[in-house]
Coordinates of C-alpha atoms in Angstrom, one line a residue:
X267 CA -31.0 9.4 32.4
X268 CA -33.1 6.2 33.1
X269 CA -35.2 5.5 36.1
X270 CA -32.1 4.2 38.0
X271 CA -30.4 7.6 37.5
X272 CA -27.9 6.2 35.0
X273 CA -27.1 8.0 31.8
X274 CA -28.9 6.1 29.0
X275 CA -27.0 5.3 25.8
X276 CA -28.3 7.2 22.8
X277 CA -30.0 5.1 20.1
X278 CA -30.7 5.4 16.4
X279 CA -34.3 6.5 17.3
X280 CA -32.9 9.3 19.5
X281 CA -30.7 10.5 16.6
X282 CA -33.7 10.3 14.2
X283 CA -35.8 12.4 16.5
X284 CA -33.1 15.0 17.0
X285 CA -32.5 15.2 13.2
X286 CA -36.2 15.1 12.3
X287 CA -35.9 12.1 10.0
X288 CA -36.8 8.4 10.1
X289 CA -34.6 5.8 11.8
X290 CA -34.0 4.2 8.3
X291 CA -32.6 7.5 7.0
X292 CA -30.3 7.6 10.0
X293 CA -29.1 4.0 9.3
X294 CA -28.4 5.0 5.6
X295 CA -26.4 8.1 6.6
X296 CA -24.4 6.5 9.4
X297 CA -23.4 3.6 7.2
X298 CA -22.5 5.9 4.3
X299 CA -24.9 4.4 1.9
X300 CA -26.7 6.2 -1.0
X301 CA -30.3 7.3 -0.4
X302 CA -30.2 10.6 1.6
X303 CA -29.2 14.1 0.4
X304 CA -25.9 15.6 1.5
X305 CA -27.6 18.2 3.7
X306 CA -29.7 15.5 5.4
X307 CA -26.7 13.4 6.0
X308 CA -24.8 16.3 7.6
X309 CA -27.8 17.0 9.8
X310 CA -27.9 13.4 10.9
X311 CA -24.2 13.2 11.6
X312 CA -24.3 16.4 13.6
X313 CA -27.2 15.0 15.7
X314 CA -25.2 11.8 16.3
X315 CA -22.2 13.8 17.4
X316 CA -24.3 15.9 19.8
X317 CA -25.9 12.9 21.3
X318 CA -22.6 11.0 21.6
X319 CA -24.1 8.1 19.6
X320 CA -21.8 5.1 18.8
X321 CA -22.7 2.1 16.7
X322 CA -23.6 -1.2 18.4
X323 CA -21.2 -3.4 16.4
X324 CA -22.4 -6.6 17.9
X325 CA -26.1 -5.9 17.0
X326 CA -25.0 -4.6 13.6
X327 CA -23.1 -7.8 12.9
X328 CA -26.1 -9.9 13.7
X329 CA -28.4 -7.8 11.5
X330 CA -25.9 -8.0 8.6
X331 CA -26.4 -4.3 7.8
X332 CA -23.3 -2.5 9.0
X333 CA -19.8 -2.4 7.5
X334 CA -17.5 -2.5 10.5
X335 CA -14.5 -4.7 9.9
X336 CA -12.0 -4.8 7.0
X337 CA -9.5 -7.6 6.5
X338 CA -5.8 -7.3 5.5
X339 CA -3.5 -10.3 5.3
X340 CA 0.2 -9.7 4.6
X341 CA 2.5 -12.5 3.6
X342 CA 5.8 -11.2 5.0
X343 CA 8.0 -12.3 7.9
X344 CA 6.7 -10.4 11.0
X345 CA 10.2 -9.1 11.8
X346 CA 10.7 -7.7 8.3
X347 CA 7.2 -6.1 8.3
X348 CA 8.2 -4.2 11.4
X349 CA 11.1 -2.7 9.6
X350 CA 9.3 -1.7 6.5
X351 CA 8.1 2.0 6.5
X352 CA 5.8 1.3 3.5
X353 CA 3.4 -0.9 5.4
X354 CA 3.4 1.2 8.5
X355 CA 2.4 4.3 6.4
X356 CA -0.1 2.2 4.3
X357 CA -1.9 0.9 7.4
X358 CA -2.0 4.4 8.9
X359 CA -3.8 5.5 5.7
X360 CA -6.3 2.7 6.0
X361 CA -6.9 3.5 9.7
X362 CA -7.5 7.2 8.8
X363 CA -10.6 6.1 6.8
X364 CA -11.8 3.4 9.2
X365 CA -11.6 5.6 12.3
X366 CA -14.0 8.1 10.7
X367 CA -16.5 5.3 10.2
X368 CA -16.1 3.6 13.6
X369 CA -14.7 0.5 11.8
X370 CA -11.8 -1.8 12.7
X371 CA -9.0 -3.4 10.8
X372 CA -8.4 -7.2 11.1
X373 CA -4.7 -7.7 10.3
X374 CA -2.9 -10.9 10.1
X375 CA 0.7 -11.6 9.1
X376 CA 0.8 -15.0 7.4
X377 CA 2.6 -17.4 5.1
X378 CA 1.7 -16.9 1.4
X379 CA 0.0 -20.3 1.0
X380 CA -2.4 -19.5 3.9
X381 CA -4.0 -16.4 2.5
X382 CA -6.9 -17.9 0.6
X383 CA -8.0 -19.9 3.6
X384 CA -7.7 -16.9 5.9
X385 CA -9.9 -14.7 3.7
X386 CA -12.4 -17.5 3.1
X387 CA -12.6 -18.1 6.9
X388 CA -13.0 -14.3 7.6
X389 CA -15.7 -13.8 4.9
X390 CA -17.7 -17.0 5.4
X391 CA -17.5 -16.7 9.1
X392 CA -18.9 -13.1 9.1
X393 CA -15.7 -11.7 10.6
X394 CA -15.1 -9.1 7.8
X395 CA -17.3 -7.2 5.5
X396 CA -14.5 -6.9 2.9
X397 CA -10.8 -7.2 2.4
X398 CA -7.8 -5.5 0.9
X399 CA -5.5 -7.7 -1.2
X400 CA -1.8 -6.8 -1.4
X401 CA 1.3 -8.1 -3.1
X402 CA -0.5 -9.6 -6.1
X403 CA 1.4 -12.2 -8.1
X404 CA 1.3 -12.8 -11.8
X405 CA -1.7 -15.2 -12.3
X406 CA -2.4 -14.9 -8.6
X407 CA -4.5 -17.9 -7.3
X408 CA -6.2 -15.7 -4.8
X409 CA -8.2 -13.9 -7.5
X410 CA -10.3 -16.8 -8.8
X411 CA -10.7 -18.4 -5.4
X412 CA -11.9 -15.3 -3.6
X413 CA -14.0 -14.1 -6.5
X414 CA -15.8 -17.5 -6.4
X415 CA -17.0 -17.0 -2.8
X416 CA -18.2 -13.4 -3.5
X417 CA -15.7 -11.6 -1.2
X418 CA -16.0 -7.8 -1.6
X419 CA -12.3 -6.8 -2.1
X420 CA -10.0 -4.2 -3.6
X421 CA -6.7 -5.2 -5.1
X422 CA -3.6 -3.0 -4.5
X423 CA -2.1 -3.4 -7.9
X424 CA -2.5 -2.9 -11.6
X425 CA -5.9 -3.8 -13.2
X426 CA -4.1 -6.5 -15.2
X427 CA -3.5 -8.4 -11.9
X428 CA -7.0 -7.8 -10.4
X429 CA -9.3 -10.1 -12.4
X430 CA -12.9 -9.1 -11.6
X431 CA -12.0 -7.1 -8.5
X432 CA -11.6 -3.3 -8.2
X433 CA -8.0 -2.1 -8.1
X434 CA -6.1 0.9 -7.0
X435 CA -2.6 1.3 -8.3
X436 CA 0.4 3.5 -9.0
X437 CA 2.0 3.8 -12.4
X438 CA 5.1 1.8 -11.6
X439 CA 6.2 1.7 -15.2
X440 CA 6.2 5.4 -15.6
X441 CA 8.1 5.8 -12.3
X442 CA 10.8 3.4 -13.4
X443 CA 11.2 5.2 -16.7
X444 CA 11.6 8.5 -14.9
X445 CA 14.3 7.2 -12.6
X446 CA 16.3 5.7 -15.5
X447 CA 16.0 8.8 -17.6
X448 CA 17.2 10.9 -14.7
X449 CA 20.3 8.8 -14.3
X450 CA 20.9 8.8 -18.0
X451 CA 20.7 12.6 -18.0
X452 CA 23.4 12.7 -15.3
X453 CA 25.6 10.7 -17.6
X454 CA 25.2 7.1 -16.3
X455 CA 25.5 4.4 -19.0
X456 CA 25.5 1.3 -16.8
X457 CA 22.5 1.1 -14.5
X458 CA 21.6 -1.7 -12.1
X459 CA 18.3 -2.4 -10.4
X460 CA 17.6 -4.5 -7.2
X461 CA 14.0 -5.7 -7.6
X462 CA 11.6 -7.7 -5.5
X463 CA 10.6 -11.3 -6.0
X464 CA 9.9 -12.0 -9.7
X465 CA 6.6 -13.7 -8.9
X466 CA 5.1 -10.3 -7.7
X467 CA 3.1 -8.5 -10.2
X468 CA 4.5 -5.1 -9.5
X469 CA 8.1 -6.5 -9.7
X470 CA 7.3 -7.9 -13.1
X471 CA 5.9 -4.6 -14.3
X472 CA 8.9 -2.6 -13.0
X473 CA 11.4 -5.1 -14.6
X474 CA 9.7 -4.9 -18.0
X475 CA 9.7 -1.1 -17.8
X476 CA 13.3 -1.0 -16.8
X477 CA 14.4 -3.3 -19.6
X478 CA 12.3 -1.3 -22.1
X479 CA 13.7 2.2 -21.2
X480 CA 17.3 0.8 -21.0
X481 CA 17.0 -0.5 -24.5
X482 CA 15.3 2.6 -25.8
X483 CA 18.2 4.8 -24.5
X484 CA 20.9 2.4 -25.6
X485 CA 22.2 1.8 -22.0
X486 CA 23.5 -1.2 -20.2
X487 CA 21.2 -2.5 -17.5
X488 CA 20.9 -5.5 -15.2
X489 CA 18.4 -6.5 -12.5
X490 CA 19.2 -8.5 -9.4
X491 CA 16.4 -10.1 -7.3
X492 CA 15.9 -9.8 -3.6
X493 CA 13.1 -10.1 -1.1
X494 CA 13.0 -6.5 0.2
X495 CA 15.0 -7.3 3.3
X496 CA 18.3 -5.5 4.1
X497 CA 20.3 -8.7 4.0
X498 CA 19.1 -9.8 0.6
X499 CA 19.2 -6.3 -0.7
X500 CA 22.9 -6.1 0.3
X501 CA 23.6 -9.4 -1.3
X502 CA 22.0 -8.4 -4.5
X503 CA 23.9 -5.1 -4.5
X504 CA 27.2 -7.0 -4.1
X505 CA 26.3 -9.2 -7.0
X506 CA 25.9 -6.2 -9.2
X507 CA 29.1 -4.5 -8.0
X508 CA 31.2 -7.7 -8.5
X509 CA 30.5 -7.7 -12.2
X510 CA 33.5 -6.6 -14.4
X511 CA 31.3 -3.9 -15.9
X512 CA 29.8 -2.8 -12.6
X513 CA 27.0 -0.2 -12.7
X514 CA 27.6 3.4 -11.8
X515 CA 24.1 3.7 -10.5
X516 CA 21.5 1.3 -8.9
X517 CA 17.8 1.7 -8.4
X518 CA 16.3 -0.2 -5.4
X519 CA 12.7 -1.4 -5.1
X520 CA 12.4 -0.2 -1.5
X521 CA 14.1 2.1 1.0
X522 CA 15.5 -0.6 3.3
X523 CA 17.5 -2.2 0.6
X524 CA 18.8 1.1 -0.6
X525 CA 20.0 2.0 2.9
X526 CA 21.7 -1.4 3.2
X527 CA 23.5 -0.6 -0.1
X528 CA 25.3 2.3 1.5
X529 CA 27.2 -0.1 3.7
X530 CA 28.0 -2.4 0.7
X531 CA 29.4 0.6 -1.2
X532 CA 31.7 1.3 1.8
X533 CA 32.8 -2.4 1.8
X534 CA 33.9 -2.0 -1.8
X535 CA 35.7 1.3 -1.1
X536 CA 33.2 3.2 -3.2
X537 CA 31.9 6.7 -2.5
X538 CA 28.3 7.6 -2.8
X539 CA 27.5 9.4 -5.1
X540 CA 30.9 9.9 -6.7
X541 CA 31.5 6.2 -7.5
X542 CA 27.9 4.9 -7.2
X543 CA 24.6 6.7 -7.4
X544 CA 21.7 5.2 -5.4
X545 CA 17.9 5.7 -5.8
X546 CA 15.3 4.2 -3.4
X547 CA 11.7 3.4 -3.9
X548 CA 8.9 4.5 -1.5
X549 CA 10.6 7.5 0.1
X550 CA 10.5 7.5 3.9
X551 CA 12.2 9.1 6.9
X552 CA 15.0 6.5 6.5
X553 CA 16.0 8.1 3.2
X554 CA 16.4 11.5 4.8
X555 CA 18.3 10.3 7.9
X556 CA 21.1 8.5 6.1
X557 CA 24.3 10.1 5.1
X558 CA 24.3 10.9 2.2
X559 CA 20.5 11.4 2.1
X560 CA 18.9 9.1 -0.5
X561 CA 17.4 10.2 -3.7
X562 CA 14.0 8.4 -3.9
X563 CA 10.8 7.9 -5.8
X564 CA 8.5 9.7 -3.5
X565 CA 5.1 8.3 -3.0
X566 CA 2.3 9.4 -0.6
X567 CA 1.8 6.0 0.9
X568 CA -0.5 7.3 3.6
X569 CA -2.9 8.7 1.0
X570 CA -2.5 5.5 -1.0
X571 CA -3.9 3.5 1.9
X572 CA -6.7 5.9 2.4
X573 CA -7.6 5.8 -1.4
X574 CA -7.7 2.0 -1.3
X575 CA -9.9 1.9 1.8
X576 CA -12.3 4.5 0.3
X577 CA -12.6 2.3 -2.8
X578 CA -13.3 -0.7 -0.7
X579 CA -16.2 1.1 1.0
X580 CA -17.6 1.9 -2.4
X581 CA -17.5 -1.7 -3.3
X582 CA -19.1 -2.9 -0.1
X583 CA -21.9 -0.4 -0.4
X584 CA -22.7 -1.6 -3.9
X585 CA -21.4 1.4 -5.9
X586 CA -19.7 -0.8 -8.4
X587 CA -16.0 -1.5 -8.9
X588 CA -14.3 1.9 -8.7
X589 CA -10.8 1.0 -10.1
X590 CA -8.6 4.0 -10.4
X591 CA -4.9 5.0 -10.4
X592 CA -3.6 7.0 -7.5
X593 CA -0.8 9.6 -7.5
X594 CA 2.3 8.3 -9.2
X595 CA 5.7 8.2 -7.5
X596 CA 7.7 11.3 -8.3
X597 CA 11.5 11.5 -8.2
X598 CA 13.0 13.5 -5.3
X599 CA 16.7 14.0 -6.0
X600 CA 19.0 14.2 -2.9
X601 CA 22.7 13.7 -2.2
X602 CA 23.0 10.1 -3.2
X603 CA 22.9 10.8 -7.0
X604 CA 25.4 12.7 -9.1
X605 CA 27.1 12.4 -12.5
X606 CA 29.5 9.4 -12.6
X607 CA 33.2 9.9 -11.9
X608 CA 35.1 10.5 -15.1

């Protein structure tokens, strides 16, 4: 307590004295930078917990030393974002890392053409210490623009999309091939796909992989484009089912569109899976609550968000550009897939 009888807030000097190290060593350990041994770091963290120390983010911001805010801009309609389980899980994974470091997430839902200005404002205004870039496009204009200003960032996407930035990605091509081969093994010869916007890098990768494995197996395949929303997913599904040689199975690029397809199948008087097999991407609770339950490409999105954020901290601490793949999606068969009706 101080002279007025109030409990005094613990300082870095207090933590240093308790751990038996210098204040600079405390700063290194608490900001997760290289320079102290693992045992010393653990002793410092234990001392900080025992003293109830918390970082002074305002002072740290003025000193320019601490990493305390990460930026994430998402170019999706706010209403659609609220429906998408993927981003809710992904953000939860991000927060799981930030909370351990007493850091915050600065999130903004924007229009696509605003993102460069938003990240530039954040970085040059000292509001973030780094950013996570999502939904990369082919030849994405964000890459050269944000590299030019020196923004520390990690790209969520294949290295071919990331330019000079570090990237963390899933092997979408291998996952598409697994889904198509599974349907072919069930006996399906006409397979459709409802993909995301063609400008998105991961959509282009999935489309190319789909076309390649369809040709390799001698199947008939067709991709319809949507925007991940239930309305456009249903519209794309209808376009596939209206074809004279309609597919007997369809792969959807997210779970919301796959759920919407169940209603479309009912409109056409088709039974799932007897007349139409359905596979969703990014398995979620939605896939398990529908009737029939949806077969899906299962992906640990929570861990994906955590992996991306861990990589960003490595970039921000000067440990290089730690690009790496994360766990690939794995097919989880459920009641929405079966051999086609003979």
